[in-house]
Short mmCIF file of C-alpha atoms in Angstrom, two decimals:
data_model
loop_
_atom_site.label_atom_id
_atom_site.label_comp_id
_atom_site.label_asym_id
_atom_site.label_seq_id
_atom_site.Cartn_x
_atom_site.Cartn_y
_atom_site.Cartn_z
CA MET A 131 5.24 20.09 -11.10
CA LYS A 132 8.59 20.06 -9.44
CA LYS A 133 11.26 17.63 -10.53
CA ASN A 134 14.36 17.34 -8.41
CA ASN A 135 17.98 16.55 -8.80
CA ILE A 136 17.52 12.94 -7.79
CA VAL A 137 15.20 12.43 -10.72
CA LYS A 138 17.78 13.91 -13.07
CA VAL A 139 20.27 11.33 -11.83
CA ILE A 140 17.70 8.59 -12.35
CA ALA A 141 16.90 9.80 -15.85
CA ALA A 142 20.57 9.80 -16.73
CA THR A 143 20.92 6.29 -15.40
CA LEU A 144 17.92 5.11 -17.41
CA ALA A 145 19.32 6.70 -20.53
CA LEU A 146 22.30 4.38 -20.28
CA GLY A 147 19.98 1.49 -21.03
CA ALA A 148 18.37 -1.26 -18.99
CA THR A 149 19.44 -4.87 -18.74
CA SER A 150 17.79 -7.86 -17.13
CA ALA A 151 19.76 -7.63 -13.87
CA TYR A 152 20.75 -4.64 -11.81
CA SER A 153 23.32 -4.16 -9.14
CA ALA A 154 23.09 -2.06 -6.02
CA VAL A 155 24.53 1.45 -5.76
CA SER A 156 28.12 2.26 -4.89
CA ALA A 157 29.30 2.54 -1.30
CA GLU A 158 29.93 6.24 -1.90
CA LYS A 159 26.35 6.74 -3.06
CA ALA A 160 25.00 4.76 -0.10
CA GLU A 161 26.64 7.27 2.25
CA SER A 162 23.97 9.80 1.17
CA LEU A 163 21.56 7.80 3.36
CA LYS A 164 23.36 9.33 6.34
CA ASN A 165 23.08 12.97 5.34
CA GLU A 166 21.29 14.13 2.18
CA LEU A 167 18.69 11.37 2.32
CA THR A 168 16.78 9.77 5.18
CA PRO A 169 17.85 6.24 6.17
CA VAL A 170 15.24 4.77 3.81
CA GLY A 171 15.99 7.08 0.90
CA ALA A 172 13.65 10.09 1.11
CA GLU A 173 14.93 13.63 0.73
CA ARG A 174 15.75 14.76 4.24
CA ALA A 175 15.28 18.49 3.49
CA GLY A 176 11.98 20.25 3.12
CA ASN A 177 10.86 21.89 -0.10
CA GLU A 178 11.58 25.44 -1.21
CA ASP A 179 8.37 27.09 -0.06
CA GLY A 180 8.28 25.28 3.27
CA SER A 181 5.02 23.46 2.62
CA ILE A 182 6.93 20.18 3.06
CA PRO A 183 9.11 20.31 6.20
CA GLU A 184 12.43 18.66 6.90
CA TRP A 185 12.27 15.03 8.08
CA THR A 186 13.42 14.87 11.70
CA GLY A 187 12.75 11.25 12.61
CA GLY A 188 8.98 10.82 12.53
CA ILE A 189 6.73 9.60 15.33
CA THR A 190 8.45 6.95 17.45
CA GLU A 191 6.94 7.48 20.89
CA PRO A 192 3.58 6.10 22.08
CA LEU A 193 0.62 8.45 21.78
CA THR A 194 -2.03 8.94 24.40
CA GLY A 195 -5.78 8.85 23.90
CA ARG A 196 -8.18 6.32 22.44
CA HIS A 197 -6.64 3.39 20.61
CA MET A 198 -7.93 0.62 18.36
CA GLY A 199 -5.47 -2.01 19.53
CA ASP A 200 -2.11 -0.48 18.59
CA ILE A 201 -3.60 2.20 16.31
CA PRO A 202 -3.95 5.63 17.93
CA ALA A 203 -7.45 6.74 16.96
CA GLU A 204 -6.41 10.35 16.39
CA ILE A 205 -3.30 12.47 15.76
CA PHE A 206 -3.21 16.21 15.15
CA GLU A 207 -6.82 16.27 16.33
CA ASP A 208 -6.94 20.02 16.90
CA GLU A 209 -5.55 21.05 13.52
CA LYS A 210 -7.75 22.78 10.97
CA PRO A 211 -7.44 22.44 7.17
CA LEU A 212 -5.21 24.98 5.43
CA TYR A 213 -7.47 24.98 2.38
CA LYS A 214 -10.07 22.92 0.56
CA VAL A 215 -9.76 21.62 -3.01
CA THR A 216 -13.12 21.37 -4.73
CA ARG A 217 -14.41 21.00 -8.27
CA SER A 218 -14.76 24.76 -8.52
CA ASN A 219 -11.10 25.55 -7.69
CA LEU A 220 -9.60 22.41 -9.23
CA ALA A 221 -7.65 24.39 -11.83
CA GLU A 222 -5.62 26.07 -9.09
CA TYR A 223 -4.39 22.74 -7.71
CA GLU A 224 -4.53 20.30 -10.62
CA HIS A 225 -0.72 20.17 -10.84
CA LEU A 226 -0.84 18.50 -7.39
CA LEU A 227 -3.57 15.98 -8.20
CA SER A 228 -3.65 12.56 -9.81
CA GLU A 229 -5.95 11.95 -12.77
CA GLY A 230 -8.09 9.71 -10.59
CA VAL A 231 -8.61 12.40 -7.95
CA LYS A 232 -9.50 14.93 -10.64
CA ALA A 233 -12.02 12.46 -12.05
CA LEU A 234 -13.62 12.03 -8.63
CA LEU A 235 -13.90 15.81 -8.24
CA ASP A 236 -15.63 15.90 -11.64
CA LYS A 237 -17.88 12.95 -10.87
CA TYR A 238 -19.03 14.05 -7.42
CA PRO A 239 -18.75 17.88 -7.52
CA ASP A 240 -21.19 18.43 -4.68
CA THR A 241 -19.83 15.92 -2.16
CA PHE A 242 -16.18 15.06 -2.92
CA TYR A 243 -13.39 17.47 -1.93
CA LEU A 244 -9.98 17.48 -0.30
CA ASN A 245 -9.35 19.00 3.12
CA VAL A 246 -5.64 19.81 2.97
CA TYR A 247 -3.81 19.99 6.32
CA PRO A 248 -0.25 20.99 7.30
CA THR A 249 2.27 18.39 6.20
CA HIS A 250 3.76 16.26 8.98
CA ARG A 251 6.57 13.89 8.05
CA THR A 252 5.61 11.29 10.62
CA GLY A 253 7.18 8.35 8.76
CA ALA A 254 9.44 6.34 11.05
CA HIS A 255 10.96 2.88 10.94
CA PRO A 256 12.73 0.60 13.43
CA GLN A 257 16.49 1.10 13.81
CA SER A 258 17.03 -2.38 12.32
CA VAL A 259 15.25 -1.23 9.14
CA TYR A 260 17.56 1.78 8.88
CA GLU A 261 20.65 -0.39 9.32
CA ASN A 262 19.45 -2.99 6.83
CA ALA A 263 18.37 -0.36 4.27
CA TYR A 264 21.93 0.99 4.34
CA ALA A 265 23.31 -2.51 3.88
CA ASN A 266 20.77 -3.35 1.17
CA ALA A 267 21.79 -0.28 -0.81
CA THR A 268 25.08 -1.97 -1.70
CA ARG A 269 24.08 -5.64 -1.61
CA CYS A 270 20.50 -5.98 -2.91
CA GLU A 271 20.03 -6.87 -6.57
CA THR A 272 17.15 -7.65 -8.87
CA VAL A 273 17.34 -10.83 -10.98
CA ASP A 274 14.95 -12.58 -13.37
CA GLU A 275 14.43 -9.33 -15.29
CA GLY A 276 13.67 -7.53 -12.05
CA TYR A 277 10.96 -9.90 -10.80
CA SER A 278 13.11 -11.64 -8.15
CA LEU A 279 15.59 -10.35 -5.57
CA GLU A 280 18.90 -11.46 -4.14
CA GLY A 281 21.02 -10.20 -1.26
CA CYS A 282 18.28 -8.29 0.59
CA ALA A 283 16.80 -8.56 4.07
CA GLY A 284 15.30 -6.61 6.93
CA GLY A 285 14.74 -3.18 5.38
CA THR A 286 14.01 -1.10 2.30
CA PRO A 287 15.67 -3.11 -0.50
CA PHE A 288 16.41 -0.15 -2.80
CA PRO A 289 16.61 3.08 -0.76
CA ILE A 290 18.20 4.73 -3.81
CA PRO A 291 16.10 3.20 -6.60
CA GLN A 292 17.20 3.32 -10.21
CA ARG A 293 14.21 1.65 -11.88
CA GLY A 294 10.48 1.48 -11.48
CA VAL A 295 10.52 -2.18 -10.50
CA GLU A 296 12.83 -1.33 -7.60
CA VAL A 297 10.37 1.28 -6.31
CA MET A 298 7.63 -1.35 -6.39
CA TRP A 299 9.82 -3.82 -4.50
CA ASN A 300 10.27 -1.11 -1.88
CA PHE A 301 6.49 -1.12 -1.49
CA LEU A 302 6.12 -4.90 -1.35
CA LEU A 303 8.87 -5.06 1.30
CA ARG A 304 7.64 -1.95 3.17
CA THR A 305 8.15 -1.69 6.90
CA GLU A 306 5.79 -3.79 8.99
CA ALA A 307 5.90 -5.37 12.42
CA PRO A 308 7.07 -9.01 12.25
CA SER A 309 3.56 -10.17 13.19
CA ILE A 310 0.17 -8.45 13.47
CA GLU A 311 -3.46 -9.41 13.89
CA TYR A 312 -6.50 -7.37 12.96
CA THR A 313 -10.14 -7.55 11.97
CA PHE A 314 -11.68 -5.82 8.98
CA ARG A 315 -14.73 -5.44 6.79
CA ASN A 316 -14.96 -5.47 3.02
CA ILE A 317 -17.82 -3.29 1.84
CA VAL A 318 -19.26 -2.88 -1.64
CA GLY A 319 -20.57 0.54 -2.65
CA ASN A 320 -23.31 -0.05 -5.22
CA SER A 321 -24.18 2.18 -8.18
CA ASP A 322 -27.28 3.50 -6.40
CA GLY A 323 -25.19 4.69 -3.44
CA SER A 324 -26.15 1.87 -1.11
CA HIS A 325 -23.55 -0.21 0.71
CA THR A 326 -23.39 -3.98 1.16
CA LEU A 327 -21.24 -5.90 3.61
CA ALA A 328 -19.24 -8.39 1.55
CA THR A 329 -17.40 -10.01 4.46
CA ARG A 330 -16.07 -9.36 7.94
CA ASN A 331 -12.84 -11.19 8.68
CA GLU A 332 -10.08 -11.81 11.23
CA ILE A 333 -6.53 -12.04 9.90
CA SER A 334 -2.99 -12.84 10.99
CA PHE A 335 -0.17 -11.34 8.93
CA GLN A 336 3.48 -12.26 9.34
CA TYR A 337 6.50 -10.61 7.69
CA PRO A 338 9.58 -12.87 8.00
CA GLN A 339 11.97 -10.30 6.52
CA PHE A 340 11.58 -8.35 9.76
CA TYR A 341 12.37 -11.21 12.16
CA GLU A 342 14.97 -10.19 14.73
CA GLY A 343 18.51 -10.62 13.43
CA VAL A 344 17.44 -11.57 9.90
CA THR A 345 20.12 -11.65 7.21
CA PRO A 346 20.01 -12.38 3.48
CA GLU A 347 21.40 -15.82 4.30
CA SER A 348 18.89 -16.64 7.05
CA TRP A 349 15.79 -15.26 5.30
CA SER A 350 13.82 -17.77 3.21
CA GLY A 351 12.67 -15.03 0.85
CA GLU A 352 9.02 -15.29 1.89
CA TYR A 353 8.11 -11.69 2.66
CA ALA A 354 4.43 -11.95 3.64
CA MET A 355 2.24 -14.75 4.88
CA PHE A 356 -1.29 -14.45 6.10
CA ARG A 357 -4.24 -16.53 7.16
CA PHE A 358 -7.72 -15.21 7.62
CA ASN A 359 -11.11 -16.51 8.61
CA THR A 360 -14.42 -15.04 7.53
CA LEU A 361 -16.72 -14.13 10.43
CA ALA A 362 -19.71 -12.75 8.51
CA PRO A 363 -22.10 -12.88 6.72
CA PRO A 364 -23.34 -16.21 8.10
CA PHE A 365 -23.34 -18.04 4.75
CA LYS A 366 -19.59 -17.33 4.35
CA ALA A 367 -18.56 -17.66 8.00
CA GLY A 368 -15.78 -20.19 8.47
CA GLU A 369 -14.15 -19.75 5.06
CA SER A 370 -10.37 -19.42 5.22
CA LEU A 371 -7.58 -18.28 2.95
CA VAL A 372 -3.85 -18.75 3.43
CA ILE A 373 -1.25 -16.97 1.29
CA ARG A 374 2.55 -16.96 1.30
CA ASP A 375 4.38 -14.51 -0.99
CA SER A 376 8.06 -14.76 -1.94
CA ILE A 377 10.73 -12.67 -3.63
CA ASP A 378 11.48 -15.74 -5.76
CA GLN A 379 9.53 -15.37 -9.01
CA ASP A 380 9.41 -19.15 -9.49
CA GLN A 381 7.21 -19.49 -6.39
CA SER A 382 5.98 -15.94 -5.95
CA ARG A 383 2.66 -16.96 -4.40
CA GLN A 384 1.31 -20.08 -2.73
CA ALA A 385 -2.36 -20.02 -1.71
CA TRP A 386 -4.87 -22.37 -0.12
CA GLN A 387 -8.60 -21.86 0.39
CA TYR A 388 -11.03 -23.60 2.74
CA LEU A 389 -14.70 -23.58 1.77
CA VAL A 390 -17.19 -24.60 4.43
CA GLY A 391 -19.63 -26.09 1.92
CA GLN A 392 -16.98 -28.38 0.46
CA ARG A 393 -15.33 -29.09 3.84
CA ARG A 394 -11.90 -29.32 2.28
CA VAL A 395 -8.80 -27.27 1.66
CA ARG A 396 -7.71 -26.79 -1.90
CA GLN A 397 -4.85 -24.95 -3.50
CA ALA A 398 -5.93 -21.63 -4.98
CA PRO A 399 -3.37 -20.54 -7.57
CA THR A 400 -5.75 -18.01 -9.16
CA VAL A 401 -5.91 -15.83 -6.04
CA SER A 402 -3.75 -13.17 -7.67
CA TYR A 403 -3.44 -10.56 -10.41
CA ASP A 404 -6.80 -9.60 -12.00
CA THR A 405 -8.88 -12.42 -10.56
CA PRO A 406 -12.00 -10.84 -9.01
CA ASP A 407 -11.54 -10.72 -5.23
CA PHE A 408 -14.16 -13.07 -3.78
CA VAL A 409 -13.51 -11.67 -0.28
CA SER A 410 -15.11 -8.43 -1.49
CA SER A 411 -17.77 -10.05 -3.69
CA GLY A 412 -15.61 -9.47 -6.76
CA ALA A 413 -15.83 -5.67 -6.55
CA ASN A 414 -12.06 -5.32 -7.04
CA TYR A 415 -9.19 -7.40 -8.37
CA PHE A 416 -6.91 -9.28 -5.99
CA ASP A 417 -3.89 -7.19 -6.93
CA GLU A 418 -5.74 -4.00 -5.94
CA VAL A 419 -5.77 -5.00 -2.26
CA GLN A 420 -3.57 -2.63 -0.20
CA GLY A 421 -2.69 -0.73 -3.40
CA LEU A 422 -0.79 -3.69 -4.87
CA PHE A 423 -0.88 -7.27 -3.71
CA GLY A 424 1.22 -9.95 -5.35
CA ALA A 425 3.82 -10.50 -8.02
CA LEU A 426 5.18 -7.86 -10.39
CA ASP A 427 5.84 -10.03 -13.42
CA ARG A 428 2.86 -9.14 -15.63
CA PHE A 429 4.01 -5.55 -16.08
CA ASP A 430 6.90 -3.43 -17.25
CA TRP A 431 7.57 -0.80 -14.61
CA LYS A 432 8.73 2.62 -15.81
CA LEU A 433 10.10 5.07 -13.28
CA VAL A 434 8.57 8.39 -14.34
CA GLY A 435 10.10 10.53 -11.59
CA LYS A 436 9.31 12.29 -8.38
CA GLN A 437 6.95 15.17 -7.71
CA GLU A 438 4.94 16.95 -5.06
CA MET A 439 1.30 15.89 -4.73
CA LEU A 440 -1.66 16.02 -2.41
CA ILE A 441 -2.16 12.54 -0.98
CA PRO A 442 -4.09 10.99 1.93
CA TYR A 443 -1.76 11.02 4.95
CA ASN A 444 -1.77 10.61 8.74
CA ASN A 445 -5.30 9.21 8.60
CA ASN A 446 -5.54 7.81 12.12
CA GLY A 447 -8.62 10.01 12.57
CA PHE A 448 -10.30 8.44 9.53
CA ILE A 449 -9.52 4.94 10.77
CA GLY A 450 -10.73 5.92 14.24
CA ALA A 451 -14.09 7.22 13.00
CA SER A 452 -17.22 5.10 13.03
CA LEU A 453 -18.33 3.42 9.80
CA GLU A 454 -21.24 5.82 9.58
CA GLU A 455 -18.93 8.82 9.97
CA ALA A 456 -16.23 7.54 7.60
CA TYR A 457 -18.23 6.89 4.42
CA LEU A 458 -20.84 8.67 2.34
CA ASP A 459 -22.86 7.08 -0.45
CA TYR A 460 -20.19 7.09 -3.18
CA HIS A 461 -16.89 7.81 -1.42
CA ALA A 462 -15.20 8.41 1.92
CA ASN A 463 -16.50 11.33 3.96
CA PRO A 464 -14.24 14.27 3.01
CA GLU A 465 -14.58 15.71 6.51
CA GLU A 466 -12.86 12.61 7.91
CA VAL A 467 -10.04 12.19 5.36
CA ARG A 468 -6.80 14.10 5.88
CA TRP A 469 -4.79 15.15 2.79
CA GLU A 470 -1.25 16.55 2.93
CA ARG A 471 1.35 17.72 0.43
CA HIS A 472 4.22 15.22 0.09
CA ARG A 473 6.86 14.16 -2.42
CA VAL A 474 5.91 10.96 -4.22
CA TRP A 475 7.51 8.59 -6.68
CA GLU A 476 5.52 8.00 -9.86
CA VAL A 477 5.75 4.58 -11.54
CA GLU A 478 3.92 3.62 -14.70
CA ALA A 479 2.97 -0.05 -15.17
CA THR A 480 2.26 -1.34 -18.67
CA VAL A 481 1.29 -4.95 -19.29
CA ARG A 482 4.24 -6.89 -20.73
CA GLU A 483 4.30 -8.19 -24.24
CA GLY A 484 2.80 -11.69 -24.27
CA MET A 485 1.00 -11.11 -20.96
CA ARG A 486 -2.59 -10.06 -20.27
CA HIS A 487 -4.33 -8.14 -17.51
CA ALA A 488 -7.81 -6.63 -17.25
CA VAL A 489 -6.19 -3.29 -16.37
CA PRO A 490 -3.35 -3.06 -18.91
CA LYS A 491 -1.97 0.24 -17.68
CA ARG A 492 -1.71 1.76 -14.22
CA THR A 493 0.04 4.72 -12.64
CA TYR A 494 1.21 4.36 -9.05
CA PHE A 495 2.15 7.19 -6.67
CA LEU A 496 4.26 6.22 -3.62
CA ASP A 497 5.14 8.36 -0.61
CA GLU A 498 8.89 9.00 -0.31
CA ASP A 499 9.07 8.59 3.50
CA THR A 500 7.25 5.28 3.85
CA TRP A 501 7.28 3.72 0.35
CA LEU A 502 3.52 3.25 0.70
CA ILE A 503 1.26 3.45 -2.33
CA SER A 504 -1.01 6.47 -1.93
CA LEU A 505 -2.94 6.65 -5.20
CA VAL A 506 -3.38 4.46 -8.28
CA ASP A 507 -4.92 5.31 -11.63
CA GLY A 508 -6.01 2.38 -13.81
CA TYR A 509 -6.75 2.54 -17.56
CA ASP A 510 -8.75 0.21 -19.80
CA SER A 511 -7.56 -1.27 -23.10
CA GLU A 512 -8.79 1.84 -24.94
CA GLY A 513 -6.65 4.08 -22.75
CA ASN A 514 -9.60 5.50 -20.83
CA LEU A 515 -9.31 6.16 -17.11
CA TRP A 516 -11.32 3.34 -15.57
CA ARG A 517 -10.30 2.85 -11.97
CA ALA A 518 -8.99 5.12 -9.21
CA SER A 519 -7.63 3.79 -5.93
CA MET A 520 -6.69 5.66 -2.78
CA THR A 521 -5.24 4.38 0.47
CA THR A 522 -5.54 5.88 3.93
CA PRO A 523 -2.20 5.37 5.78
CA PHE A 524 -2.03 5.63 9.56
CA VAL A 525 0.75 5.85 12.15
CA VAL A 526 1.51 2.93 14.49
CA PRO A 527 4.21 4.18 16.92
CA THR A 528 4.67 0.82 18.64
CA VAL A 529 6.50 -0.57 15.57
CA PRO A 530 7.25 2.30 14.63
CA ALA A 531 5.78 2.41 11.14
CA THR A 532 3.16 3.95 8.93
CA MET A 533 0.79 1.25 7.73
CA LEU A 534 -1.95 1.00 5.18
CA LYS A 535 -4.62 -1.64 5.10
CA THR A 536 -7.73 0.11 3.82
CA THR A 537 -7.93 0.75 0.09
CA LEU A 538 -10.82 2.38 -1.76
CA VAL A 539 -11.15 1.26 -5.38
CA PHE A 540 -13.48 3.36 -7.53
CA ASN A 541 -14.83 1.89 -10.74
CA LEU A 542 -15.43 5.18 -12.55
CA GLN A 543 -17.35 3.58 -15.41
CA ALA A 544 -19.68 1.39 -13.34
CA ASN A 545 -20.07 4.03 -10.63
CA THR A 546 -19.23 1.52 -7.88
CA LEU A 547 -16.80 1.48 -4.96
CA SER A 548 -14.96 -1.32 -3.19
CA ILE A 549 -13.85 -0.55 0.37
CA ILE A 550 -11.17 -3.13 1.09
CA GLN A 551 -10.14 -3.92 4.65
CA ALA A 552 -12.08 -1.14 6.35
CA LEU A 553 -10.69 -0.83 9.89
CA GLN A 554 -13.32 1.46 11.38
CA GLU A 555 -14.75 -0.06 14.59
CA GLU A 556 -12.15 -2.85 14.37
CA TYR A 557 -8.65 -3.27 15.89
CA LEU A 558 -5.03 -4.00 14.93
CA ASP A 559 -2.49 -5.47 17.36
CA VAL A 560 1.24 -6.07 17.08
CA VAL A 561 1.67 -9.64 18.40
CA PRO A 562 4.45 -12.20 18.98
CA THR A 563 5.43 -14.17 15.89
CA LYS A 564 3.73 -17.49 15.27
CA PRO A 565 5.27 -20.74 14.01
CA GLU A 566 5.29 -20.56 10.21
CA THR A 567 3.37 -23.84 10.15
CA HIS A 568 0.36 -21.73 11.17
CA PHE A 569 0.32 -20.35 7.63
CA THR A 570 -0.23 -23.58 5.70
CA GLY A 571 -3.13 -25.35 4.11
CA ASP A 572 -2.48 -28.34 6.38
CA ALA A 573 -2.94 -26.17 9.47
CA VAL A 574 -6.26 -24.89 8.15
CA ALA A 575 -7.40 -28.42 7.35
CA ALA A 576 -6.42 -29.68 10.79
CA GLU A 577 -8.33 -26.89 12.49
CA ALA A 578 -11.38 -27.43 10.30
CA MET A 579 -11.55 -31.09 11.33
CA ARG A 580 -11.72 -30.22 15.02
#
């Protein structure tokens, strides 16, 4: 496992002791974003053996071929895997694998494996994100013990992170288009290998921190707002959920739910943390959606370091496959999932003293180029590996950005799987921004009355 010089700097910083508030890095340090590091803080150079290439700007031009809205349905279509990681050769590659991936290789030795392809550093961001990440490096600060932010807007808040909580903020404020719409399915994989459709939904997501010309002074601090409607199955069709998330810990989440049977909108403060996700029939917790979904305040976040790992990457082909092609009984179809070797940040989350959570310890692995969560290992109160999550990021050149929506959550003890926001046979479009009044409980109620 390779540790790098950046990690040594981080370790030295941590050794100086942590306080409840942290300042940004020096102007001199921020200059490294123009040479040694990429504009959002990844190492610009490749690795020593060449298996990870230099970052040269990522994919920013439109791609040809079949699309699902703004998602190209395939990239690197003609490439063949370099090698395959299976249960039988696990020992050769275990230094590149998370504990959750190793557990899946053990659990499904005949059907689960990793097709490892050449690494492509496709991660790209809008120019405004690069400019704001540079500005954020010297102006963005954590407050409220790290669970709120000040002085940030429009880009990676901590391109040169010094603490685990800063890495997680980089994920929560990851690059997105200002406004998108898409449809998705939530599917439950049962212990007998059968699959059940939990819901099919349409959703609008808006990310105000990426509005044109945004500044720390003009931004309200609300970083994600969405509103979705359930389309199927028939007995749930018409249900709605609205959520607005903020960098202000005092109002980190506002949520409203519309239930057809009750014909009214009610506030839904429990749609967060380890509440079972009713959109997926309770097969996962709400904060397992998209790798992590919601506030950070129930955990202490320890920055473990940075390392090279095999992670799902450039999975436009997986998203572009049919549902039947994409999934087997107990996991995704290995022939459709692309794995690559990348550098990732490792952050360990441990439930805070005085707090509770059904999953008291988790380990997160985040890609250095995109700040996306790739893999998550979750442990029960006895310290046993219980849950393993993997995401399947895909390139959207029209932003440009690498996005993740689909998350697979494996319950290793119950032998079940939750496929959250499956995009196969669906679409995702970048759209003009909507009035923020669209994302309110009142708007849902008004529409329901028509």
